[in-house]
Amino acid sequence: MAEVIVDRKLPLQASEEHNEYLHHDAFRPVDKEITATDLSSIGDIPKDIDGVYIRNGHNPVYQPKSGRYHWFDGDGMVHATTFADGKATFRNRMVMTTGLAAEMEAGRGLYPGLRDGFEAEEGLKNSSGTDVVLHNGEFKTLFSRCGQPYRLAADDFRTLGPDDFKGSWERGISAHSKVDERTGELIFFNYSFNSEPFMEYGVIDKDNRVSSVTAIDLPGPRLPHDSWVTENYTVLHDLPLYWDSALLALGKKKLKFDRDLASRFGVIPRHGSGGDIRWFECEPTYMLHTVNAWEDGDEIVAFGFKQLTPIPKIPRETPSARVQNYFLSFQFNQPRLTEYRFNLRTGKASERIVDEQCLEMPNINARYLGIRNRYAYNTMAAEIPYFLMSGIQKFDLQNRREVDRYELPKGKYMGQPVFSPRVGGKDEDDGYLISYVSEANHAEIYIWQAQTLGDGPIARIPLPQRIPGGSHAYWGNGSDIREAQMRQTANSH
């Protein structure tokens, strides 16, 4: 029988009429942090799962000063499950950012929100609720607006504070910074639309210090969200979706998608300088999330989800609080899995859509990040207009075809799954897919065998608290956590 401890009650105050991200059962915030040990399961939890499944997301506590809430304003909350010896322990914890701590002390919201326009940008709270990675033996939560990451302890997920990388970098890093598990490096970019440089690119070493950083020359401010990495290169994005520059000069914000402007992808050596970058032009699009990339002779092969309609058409009568649903729904953005090729010898680029289905939020076996891999685990966009998914597709990148899928029962939704390598496994897909699955007021953890995904979950773990829809997830290998902690202990003596 699971033991559940309520660690903290949260004084939820955020509210806005018509805002489903505050009131819909799939998203409304939870009001307590808990620890649940010795969780029961339907089907045995495999004993060769060793590590942490952690998902970040937005759990708003206080009202933005304007009273208008955008989902990305919500305070970061991680939902983390530790697996060892066939047992699972669940914890959810607020990311105690500087902003949230100040609001808790004041007992009210102190910051503007994303829907408050240009004047809010300088005063936005870093919610640190977008993504999470494991680096240097700690989890790090990341913010979509390139804020400073926050460090979380790998055992109980308490917030250790903002990360300045031992004093070597005090500015922000991209929400989708990449961890190369083979080298221990963290690869990042930073962007600004207020001042030059509009982009910076760098690498943090395995001991958490900047090993290289450089400015990237862009023609103006942009809104890049992701990148690709290979063994020797990083591919940065300059896409024609950005804030209208004429309005920015007037202190106003409006997104513009310029179909007459090419998408540019900049290939830079991993530790290179801005002068080394080579730009490749492709069809205009926007891309939220990439899958993987690798070097193939003279070419870099890269897979990601290009959007067919980066700015969706919004019905005129849509209430203000629901406008964000269109921008946060893959059903409206229409992402398509696309293969890009950048030839470093000829300077030519090519692209082709390899799957016409509406999918996104991918995951791979992270040991293969930046090298040739075969399988991607993409999630199916749910029909309702929110950031929710309805199943998993297993896609063969080498043969450009779907090889398996699992669709959730009607009424159940999931977020991004993670791939957990089986302890002792040899093949790329020898492991498990793990995800939180919710319906109304109930949540479970689903575990699938990655090699037989379509057979359905081999284990389901009911949770004592529902889980709101969230953003991105990560799998932290137990062996990686222990190795980094041993290295830190040795270095401290």
Coordinates of C-alpha atoms in Angstrom, one line a residue:
M1 CA 0.0 0.0 0.0
A2 CA 1.5 3.4 -1.0
E3 CA 2.4 5.8 1.7
V4 CA 1.5 9.4 0.7
I5 CA 2.9 12.5 2.5
V6 CA 1.7 16.0 1.8
D7 CA 4.9 18.1 1.8
R8 CA 3.3 21.5 1.2
K9 CA 0.0 23.1 0.4
L10 CA 0.0 25.8 -2.3
P11 CA -2.1 29.0 -2.0
L12 CA -3.5 28.9 -5.6
Q13 CA -4.9 32.2 -6.6
A14 CA -4.8 32.4 -10.4
S15 CA -8.2 32.6 -12.1
E16 CA -9.6 34.0 -15.4
E17 CA -12.9 33.3 -17.1
H18 CA -12.7 31.2 -20.3
N19 CA -9.1 30.2 -19.6
E20 CA -9.0 26.5 -20.0
Y21 CA -5.3 26.4 -18.8
L22 CA -6.6 27.4 -15.4
H23 CA -10.0 25.6 -15.3
H24 CA -10.0 22.6 -17.7
D25 CA -9.6 19.3 -15.9
A26 CA -6.6 18.5 -18.2
F27 CA -4.6 21.6 -17.1
R28 CA -5.8 23.2 -13.9
P29 CA -3.1 23.4 -11.3
V30 CA -2.7 21.1 -8.3
D31 CA -2.6 22.6 -4.9
K32 CA -0.1 20.4 -3.1
E33 CA 3.3 18.9 -3.3
I34 CA 3.4 15.2 -2.3
T35 CA 5.7 12.3 -1.8
A36 CA 4.3 8.8 -2.6
T37 CA 6.4 5.8 -1.9
D38 CA 6.0 2.0 -2.6
L39 CA 3.5 2.7 -5.3
S40 CA 1.3 -0.2 -6.4
S41 CA 1.1 -1.2 -10.0
I42 CA -1.1 -3.1 -12.5
G43 CA 1.5 -5.4 -13.9
D44 CA 5.0 -5.7 -12.5
I45 CA 7.4 -2.7 -12.8
P46 CA 10.5 -4.1 -14.5
K47 CA 13.5 -4.4 -12.2
D48 CA 15.8 -3.3 -15.0
I49 CA 14.5 0.2 -15.0
D50 CA 17.0 2.4 -13.1
G51 CA 16.7 6.1 -13.0
V52 CA 14.3 9.1 -12.9
Y53 CA 11.5 10.0 -15.2
I54 CA 10.9 13.7 -14.7
R55 CA 8.5 16.0 -16.5
N56 CA 8.3 19.8 -16.2
G57 CA 5.2 22.0 -16.7
H58 CA 3.3 25.0 -15.6
N59 CA 1.4 25.1 -12.3
P60 CA 0.4 28.8 -11.6
V61 CA 0.1 29.9 -8.0
Y62 CA -0.5 33.6 -8.2
Q63 CA -2.3 35.9 -10.6
P64 CA -0.3 37.9 -13.1
K65 CA -0.5 41.6 -12.3
S66 CA -2.8 42.2 -15.3
G67 CA -5.1 39.3 -14.4
R68 CA -4.6 37.8 -17.8
Y69 CA -2.9 34.4 -17.7
H70 CA -0.8 32.7 -20.5
W71 CA 0.0 29.1 -20.0
F72 CA 3.8 29.9 -20.2
D73 CA 3.4 32.3 -17.3
G74 CA 2.7 29.3 -15.0
D75 CA 5.3 28.5 -12.3
G76 CA 7.4 25.5 -13.0
M77 CA 6.5 22.3 -11.3
V78 CA 8.3 19.0 -11.9
H79 CA 6.6 15.6 -11.5
A80 CA 9.3 13.1 -10.9
T81 CA 9.2 9.3 -10.5
T82 CA 12.3 7.4 -9.3
F83 CA 12.6 3.8 -10.4
A84 CA 14.8 1.2 -8.6
D85 CA 14.6 -2.6 -8.0
G86 CA 11.0 -2.8 -9.4
K87 CA 9.7 -0.1 -7.2
A88 CA 8.6 3.5 -7.9
T89 CA 8.5 6.7 -5.8
F90 CA 6.7 9.8 -7.0
R91 CA 7.3 13.4 -6.0
N92 CA 6.0 16.7 -7.4
R93 CA 7.9 19.9 -6.5
M94 CA 7.5 23.6 -7.4
V95 CA 10.7 25.0 -9.0
M96 CA 11.4 27.6 -6.4
T97 CA 12.6 30.4 -8.6
T98 CA 13.6 33.8 -7.3
G99 CA 10.3 35.2 -8.7
L100 CA 8.1 32.6 -7.1
A101 CA 9.8 33.0 -3.7
A102 CA 9.2 36.7 -3.8
E103 CA 5.5 36.2 -4.6
M104 CA 5.2 33.7 -1.8
E105 CA 6.7 36.2 0.6
A106 CA 4.3 38.9 -0.7
G107 CA 1.3 36.7 -0.9
R108 CA 0.3 37.9 -4.3
G109 CA 1.5 38.1 -7.9
L110 CA 4.3 40.6 -8.6
Y111 CA 4.9 40.1 -12.3
P112 CA 3.3 40.8 -15.7
G113 CA 2.4 38.0 -18.1
L114 CA 3.1 37.2 -21.7
R115 CA -0.2 38.6 -22.8
D116 CA 0.7 42.0 -21.4
G117 CA 2.6 43.0 -24.5
F118 CA 6.0 44.4 -25.2
E119 CA 6.3 46.3 -22.0
A120 CA 6.1 43.1 -20.0
E121 CA 9.2 41.5 -21.5
E122 CA 11.8 43.1 -19.2
G123 CA 9.7 42.3 -16.2
L124 CA 8.7 38.7 -17.0
K125 CA 9.2 36.1 -14.3
N126 CA 11.5 33.3 -15.2
S127 CA 9.0 30.4 -14.5
S128 CA 11.6 27.8 -15.4
G129 CA 8.7 25.6 -16.5
T130 CA 9.4 24.6 -20.1
D131 CA 12.0 21.8 -20.1
V132 CA 14.3 19.8 -17.9
V133 CA 17.6 18.0 -18.5
L134 CA 20.1 16.0 -16.4
H135 CA 23.6 17.5 -16.4
N136 CA 26.5 17.2 -14.0
G137 CA 24.5 15.0 -11.7
E138 CA 21.7 17.5 -11.2
F139 CA 18.4 18.2 -13.0
K140 CA 18.1 21.6 -14.6
T141 CA 14.8 23.3 -15.4
L142 CA 14.7 25.6 -18.3
F143 CA 12.6 28.6 -19.5
S144 CA 11.2 29.2 -23.0
R145 CA 12.5 32.8 -22.9
C146 CA 16.1 31.8 -22.3
G147 CA 16.2 32.4 -18.6
Q148 CA 18.8 31.2 -16.1
P149 CA 18.2 27.5 -15.5
Y150 CA 17.5 26.3 -12.0
R151 CA 19.3 23.4 -10.3
L152 CA 17.3 20.5 -8.7
A153 CA 18.8 17.8 -6.5
A154 CA 18.6 14.4 -8.2
D155 CA 17.3 12.6 -5.2
D156 CA 14.4 14.7 -3.8
F157 CA 14.1 17.4 -6.5
R158 CA 14.4 20.3 -4.1
T159 CA 15.5 23.5 -5.8
L160 CA 19.2 24.3 -5.2
G161 CA 19.1 27.7 -6.8
P162 CA 19.8 29.4 -10.2
D163 CA 22.7 28.0 -12.2
D164 CA 25.5 30.4 -13.2
F165 CA 27.7 27.5 -14.2
K166 CA 30.2 28.2 -11.4
G167 CA 30.3 31.9 -12.3
S168 CA 31.2 31.3 -16.0
W169 CA 27.8 32.3 -17.5
E170 CA 25.1 34.3 -15.7
R171 CA 22.8 34.9 -18.6
G172 CA 20.1 32.7 -19.8
I173 CA 20.2 29.5 -22.0
S174 CA 17.7 28.1 -24.4
A175 CA 14.8 26.0 -23.3
H176 CA 15.9 23.1 -25.4
S177 CA 19.6 23.0 -24.5
K178 CA 21.1 19.6 -25.4
V179 CA 23.0 17.2 -23.2
D180 CA 25.5 15.0 -25.0
E181 CA 25.5 12.0 -22.6
R182 CA 28.6 10.6 -24.2
T183 CA 30.7 13.7 -23.5
G184 CA 28.7 15.2 -20.6
E185 CA 28.5 18.5 -22.4
L186 CA 25.5 20.9 -22.4
I187 CA 25.1 22.7 -25.7
F188 CA 23.0 25.9 -25.7
F189 CA 22.0 29.1 -27.4
N190 CA 20.7 32.4 -26.1
Y191 CA 18.6 35.0 -27.9
S192 CA 17.4 38.6 -27.5
F193 CA 15.1 40.9 -29.4
N194 CA 16.0 44.0 -27.4
S195 CA 19.7 44.3 -28.2
E196 CA 22.6 42.8 -30.1
P197 CA 23.9 40.2 -30.3
F198 CA 20.5 38.7 -31.1
M199 CA 21.9 35.2 -30.6
E200 CA 24.8 33.7 -28.6
Y201 CA 25.9 30.1 -28.8
G202 CA 28.0 28.1 -26.3
V203 CA 29.0 24.8 -24.6
I204 CA 29.1 23.9 -20.9
D205 CA 31.5 21.1 -20.0
K206 CA 30.8 18.1 -17.9
D207 CA 32.1 19.9 -14.8
N208 CA 29.6 22.7 -15.3
R209 CA 31.8 25.5 -16.7
V210 CA 31.6 27.3 -20.0
S211 CA 34.1 25.8 -22.4
S212 CA 33.2 28.1 -25.4
V213 CA 30.8 30.8 -26.2
T214 CA 30.4 33.1 -29.2
A215 CA 28.0 35.7 -30.7
I216 CA 26.0 34.7 -33.8
D217 CA 25.2 37.4 -36.4
L218 CA 21.5 37.6 -37.3
P219 CA 19.8 40.1 -39.5
G220 CA 17.4 41.0 -36.6
P221 CA 15.7 39.6 -33.5
R222 CA 14.3 36.1 -33.9
L223 CA 12.4 33.6 -31.8
P224 CA 14.3 30.3 -32.2
H225 CA 13.1 27.4 -30.0
D226 CA 15.3 24.4 -30.7
S227 CA 18.4 23.3 -32.5
W228 CA 20.2 20.2 -33.7
V229 CA 23.5 18.8 -32.6
T230 CA 25.8 16.2 -34.1
E231 CA 29.1 14.8 -32.9
N232 CA 31.1 17.8 -34.3
Y233 CA 28.5 20.4 -35.2
T234 CA 25.5 22.3 -34.0
V235 CA 22.7 23.5 -36.3
L236 CA 21.1 26.8 -35.2
H237 CA 17.8 28.2 -36.5
D238 CA 16.9 31.5 -38.1
L239 CA 13.3 31.2 -39.0
P240 CA 10.9 33.8 -40.6
L241 CA 8.5 33.9 -37.6
Y242 CA 9.5 36.8 -35.4
W243 CA 8.2 40.0 -33.8
D244 CA 7.3 42.6 -36.3
S245 CA 10.3 45.0 -36.2
A246 CA 8.3 48.1 -37.1
L247 CA 6.0 47.5 -34.2
L248 CA 8.9 46.6 -31.9
A249 CA 10.3 50.1 -32.5
L250 CA 7.0 51.5 -31.3
G251 CA 7.1 49.3 -28.1
K252 CA 4.5 46.8 -29.4
K253 CA 4.6 43.1 -30.1
K254 CA 2.9 41.2 -32.9
L255 CA 4.1 38.0 -34.4
K256 CA 4.9 38.0 -38.1
F257 CA 5.4 35.1 -40.4
D258 CA 7.1 36.1 -43.7
R259 CA 6.5 33.6 -46.4
D260 CA 8.9 35.5 -48.7
L261 CA 11.8 34.9 -46.3
A262 CA 13.7 31.6 -46.3
S263 CA 14.3 29.5 -43.2
R264 CA 18.0 29.6 -42.5
F265 CA 19.9 26.9 -40.7
G266 CA 23.4 27.7 -39.5
V267 CA 26.0 24.9 -39.1
I268 CA 28.7 25.8 -36.6
P269 CA 31.5 23.5 -35.2
R270 CA 30.6 22.5 -31.7
H271 CA 33.3 24.7 -30.2
G272 CA 33.5 27.1 -33.1
S273 CA 33.2 30.9 -33.3
G274 CA 30.5 33.0 -35.0
G275 CA 32.7 33.5 -38.0
D276 CA 32.8 29.7 -38.7
I277 CA 29.0 29.4 -39.2
R278 CA 27.6 28.3 -42.6
W279 CA 24.0 29.2 -43.5
F280 CA 21.7 27.0 -45.5
E281 CA 18.4 28.2 -46.9
C282 CA 15.2 26.1 -47.0
E283 CA 11.4 26.7 -47.4
P284 CA 9.9 29.2 -44.9
T285 CA 8.5 27.5 -41.8
Y286 CA 8.6 27.5 -38.1
M287 CA 9.9 24.6 -36.0
L288 CA 9.3 24.0 -32.3
H289 CA 11.0 20.7 -31.8
T290 CA 13.7 18.7 -33.5
V291 CA 14.2 14.9 -33.3
N292 CA 17.9 14.1 -34.1
A293 CA 20.7 14.8 -36.5
W294 CA 24.0 13.1 -37.5
E295 CA 26.9 13.4 -40.0
D296 CA 26.7 11.3 -43.1
G297 CA 29.8 11.9 -45.2
D298 CA 29.7 15.5 -46.5
E299 CA 26.2 15.9 -45.3
I300 CA 24.3 16.6 -42.0
V301 CA 21.0 14.7 -41.9
A302 CA 18.5 16.3 -39.6
F303 CA 14.9 15.4 -38.6
G304 CA 12.4 17.9 -37.1
F305 CA 8.8 19.0 -37.2
K306 CA 8.3 21.8 -39.7
Q307 CA 4.9 23.7 -39.3
L308 CA 2.6 24.1 -42.3
T309 CA 0.7 27.0 -40.6
P310 CA 2.9 28.7 -38.1
I311 CA 0.3 31.4 -37.4
P312 CA -3.1 29.8 -37.4
K313 CA -6.3 31.7 -38.4
I314 CA -8.2 32.6 -35.3
P315 CA -12.0 33.1 -35.5
R316 CA -12.9 36.8 -34.9
E317 CA -15.3 36.0 -32.0
T318 CA -12.7 34.0 -30.0
P319 CA -12.5 35.3 -26.3
S320 CA -9.1 36.7 -25.5
A321 CA -8.3 34.0 -23.0
R322 CA -8.8 31.3 -25.7
V323 CA -6.6 32.8 -28.3
Q324 CA -3.5 31.0 -26.9
N325 CA -5.3 27.7 -27.6
Y326 CA -4.6 28.2 -31.3
F327 CA -0.9 28.9 -30.9
L328 CA -0.5 26.0 -28.4
S329 CA -2.3 23.3 -30.4
F330 CA -0.5 21.2 -33.0
Q331 CA -3.9 20.6 -34.7
F332 CA -3.7 24.2 -35.8
N333 CA 0.1 24.5 -36.4
Q334 CA 0.1 21.3 -38.4
P335 CA 3.6 20.0 -37.8
R336 CA 5.0 17.4 -40.2
L337 CA 8.1 15.2 -39.7
T338 CA 10.7 16.5 -42.2
E339 CA 14.1 15.4 -43.2
Y340 CA 16.7 18.1 -43.9
R341 CA 20.1 17.6 -45.5
F342 CA 22.9 20.2 -45.4
N343 CA 25.8 19.4 -47.7
L344 CA 29.0 20.9 -46.2
R345 CA 30.9 20.4 -49.5
T346 CA 28.5 21.9 -52.0
G347 CA 26.7 24.3 -49.7
K348 CA 23.3 23.0 -50.9
A349 CA 20.3 22.1 -48.7
S350 CA 17.3 19.8 -49.4
E351 CA 14.2 18.9 -47.4
R352 CA 11.3 16.5 -47.7
I353 CA 8.3 15.7 -45.5
V354 CA 8.6 12.0 -44.6
D355 CA 5.3 11.6 -42.7
E356 CA 2.0 13.4 -43.4
Q357 CA 0.5 12.8 -40.0
C358 CA 0.0 15.5 -37.3
L359 CA 2.6 14.5 -34.7
E360 CA 5.1 16.3 -32.4
M361 CA 6.8 16.1 -29.0
P362 CA 9.4 13.5 -30.0
N363 CA 11.8 11.5 -27.9
I364 CA 14.7 9.1 -28.7
N365 CA 17.2 7.0 -26.9
A366 CA 19.3 9.9 -25.6
R367 CA 22.5 7.9 -25.9
Y368 CA 22.1 8.4 -29.7
L369 CA 21.7 12.2 -29.6
G370 CA 23.9 13.5 -32.4
I371 CA 24.7 10.2 -34.0
R372 CA 22.9 8.0 -36.5
N373 CA 19.9 6.4 -34.9
R374 CA 16.9 4.5 -36.2
Y375 CA 13.9 5.1 -34.0
A376 CA 12.0 8.2 -33.0
Y377 CA 9.0 8.1 -30.6
N378 CA 6.6 10.8 -31.7
T379 CA 3.3 11.6 -30.1
M380 CA 0.0 12.1 -31.7
A381 CA -1.7 15.4 -31.4
A382 CA -5.0 15.2 -29.6
E383 CA -8.2 16.5 -31.3
I384 CA -9.0 19.1 -28.6
P385 CA -7.2 22.5 -29.0
Y386 CA -4.6 22.2 -26.2
F387 CA -1.1 21.0 -25.7
L388 CA -2.2 17.4 -25.3
M389 CA -1.3 14.1 -27.0
S390 CA -3.3 11.0 -27.6
G391 CA -0.7 8.2 -28.3
I392 CA 2.8 7.3 -29.4
Q393 CA 4.1 6.5 -32.9
K394 CA 7.4 4.5 -33.3
F395 CA 9.0 5.8 -36.5
D396 CA 11.9 4.3 -38.4
L397 CA 14.1 7.2 -39.5
Q398 CA 16.3 5.0 -41.7
N399 CA 13.5 3.6 -43.8
R400 CA 11.2 6.7 -43.3
R401 CA 8.2 4.8 -42.2
E402 CA 6.0 4.2 -39.1
V403 CA 6.7 0.7 -37.6
D404 CA 4.4 0.7 -34.6
R405 CA 1.9 2.8 -32.6
Y406 CA -0.2 2.8 -29.5
E407 CA -3.3 5.0 -29.2
L408 CA -4.7 5.8 -25.8
P409 CA -8.3 5.0 -24.9
K410 CA -10.7 7.8 -25.6
G411 CA -10.7 10.4 -22.9
K412 CA -7.1 9.8 -21.8
Y413 CA -4.2 12.2 -22.7
M414 CA -0.5 12.1 -22.3
G415 CA 2.5 14.4 -22.8
Q416 CA 6.0 13.7 -24.1
P417 CA 7.2 10.2 -23.3
V418 CA 10.7 9.3 -22.4
F419 CA 12.9 6.4 -23.5
S420 CA 14.5 4.5 -20.6
P421 CA 17.3 2.1 -21.7
R422 CA 17.0 -1.3 -20.2
V423 CA 19.9 -2.0 -17.8
G424 CA 22.2 -4.3 -19.7
G425 CA 20.4 -3.7 -23.0
K426 CA 22.4 -3.6 -26.3
D427 CA 20.0 -2.5 -29.1
E428 CA 18.9 1.1 -29.6
D429 CA 15.2 0.2 -28.8
D430 CA 15.9 -2.3 -26.0
G431 CA 14.2 -0.4 -23.3
Y432 CA 11.0 1.2 -22.1
L433 CA 8.8 4.1 -22.9
I434 CA 7.3 5.9 -19.9
S435 CA 4.7 8.6 -19.7
Y436 CA 2.2 10.2 -17.4
V437 CA -1.3 9.5 -18.7
S438 CA -4.3 11.5 -17.3
E439 CA -8.1 11.5 -17.6
A440 CA -10.3 14.0 -15.6
N441 CA -9.1 13.8 -12.0
H442 CA -7.0 10.6 -12.3
A443 CA -3.4 10.0 -13.4
E444 CA -1.3 6.9 -14.0
I445 CA 2.2 6.2 -15.2
Y446 CA 2.2 3.9 -18.3
I447 CA 5.2 1.7 -19.1
W448 CA 5.6 0.2 -22.6
Q449 CA 8.2 -2.2 -24.0
A450 CA 9.7 0.0 -26.7
Q451 CA 10.2 -3.1 -29.0
T452 CA 6.5 -4.0 -28.7
L453 CA 4.8 -0.7 -28.2
G454 CA 1.6 -1.6 -30.0
D455 CA 0.9 -4.4 -27.5
G456 CA 0.1 -1.8 -24.9
P457 CA 1.5 -1.0 -21.5
I458 CA 3.2 -3.8 -19.6
A459 CA 2.6 -1.9 -16.3
R460 CA 0.4 1.0 -15.1
I461 CA 1.1 2.8 -11.9
P462 CA -2.0 4.7 -10.4
L463 CA -0.9 7.9 -8.8
P464 CA -2.6 9.5 -5.7
Q465 CA -2.8 12.9 -7.3
R466 CA -3.8 14.1 -10.8
I467 CA -1.1 15.6 -13.1
P468 CA -1.9 18.7 -15.2
G469 CA -0.9 18.7 -18.8
G470 CA 2.7 19.8 -19.1
S471 CA 5.6 20.5 -21.4
H472 CA 8.8 18.5 -21.7
A473 CA 10.2 15.4 -20.0
Y474 CA 13.6 13.7 -19.5
W475 CA 15.0 10.3 -18.5
G476 CA 17.9 10.5 -16.1
N477 CA 19.9 7.3 -16.0
G478 CA 20.7 6.1 -12.5
S479 CA 24.2 5.2 -13.5
D480 CA 24.8 8.8 -14.9
I481 CA 23.5 10.4 -11.6
R482 CA 25.7 8.2 -9.5
E483 CA 28.8 8.6 -11.7
A484 CA 28.5 12.5 -11.6
Q485 CA 28.0 12.5 -7.9
M486 CA 31.1 10.3 -7.3
R487 CA 33.1 12.7 -9.6
Q488 CA 31.9 15.7 -7.6
T489 CA 32.8 14.1 -4.3
A490 CA 36.3 13.2 -5.6
N491 CA 36.9 16.7 -6.9
S492 CA 35.9 18.3 -3.6
H493 CA 38.6 16.4 -1.7

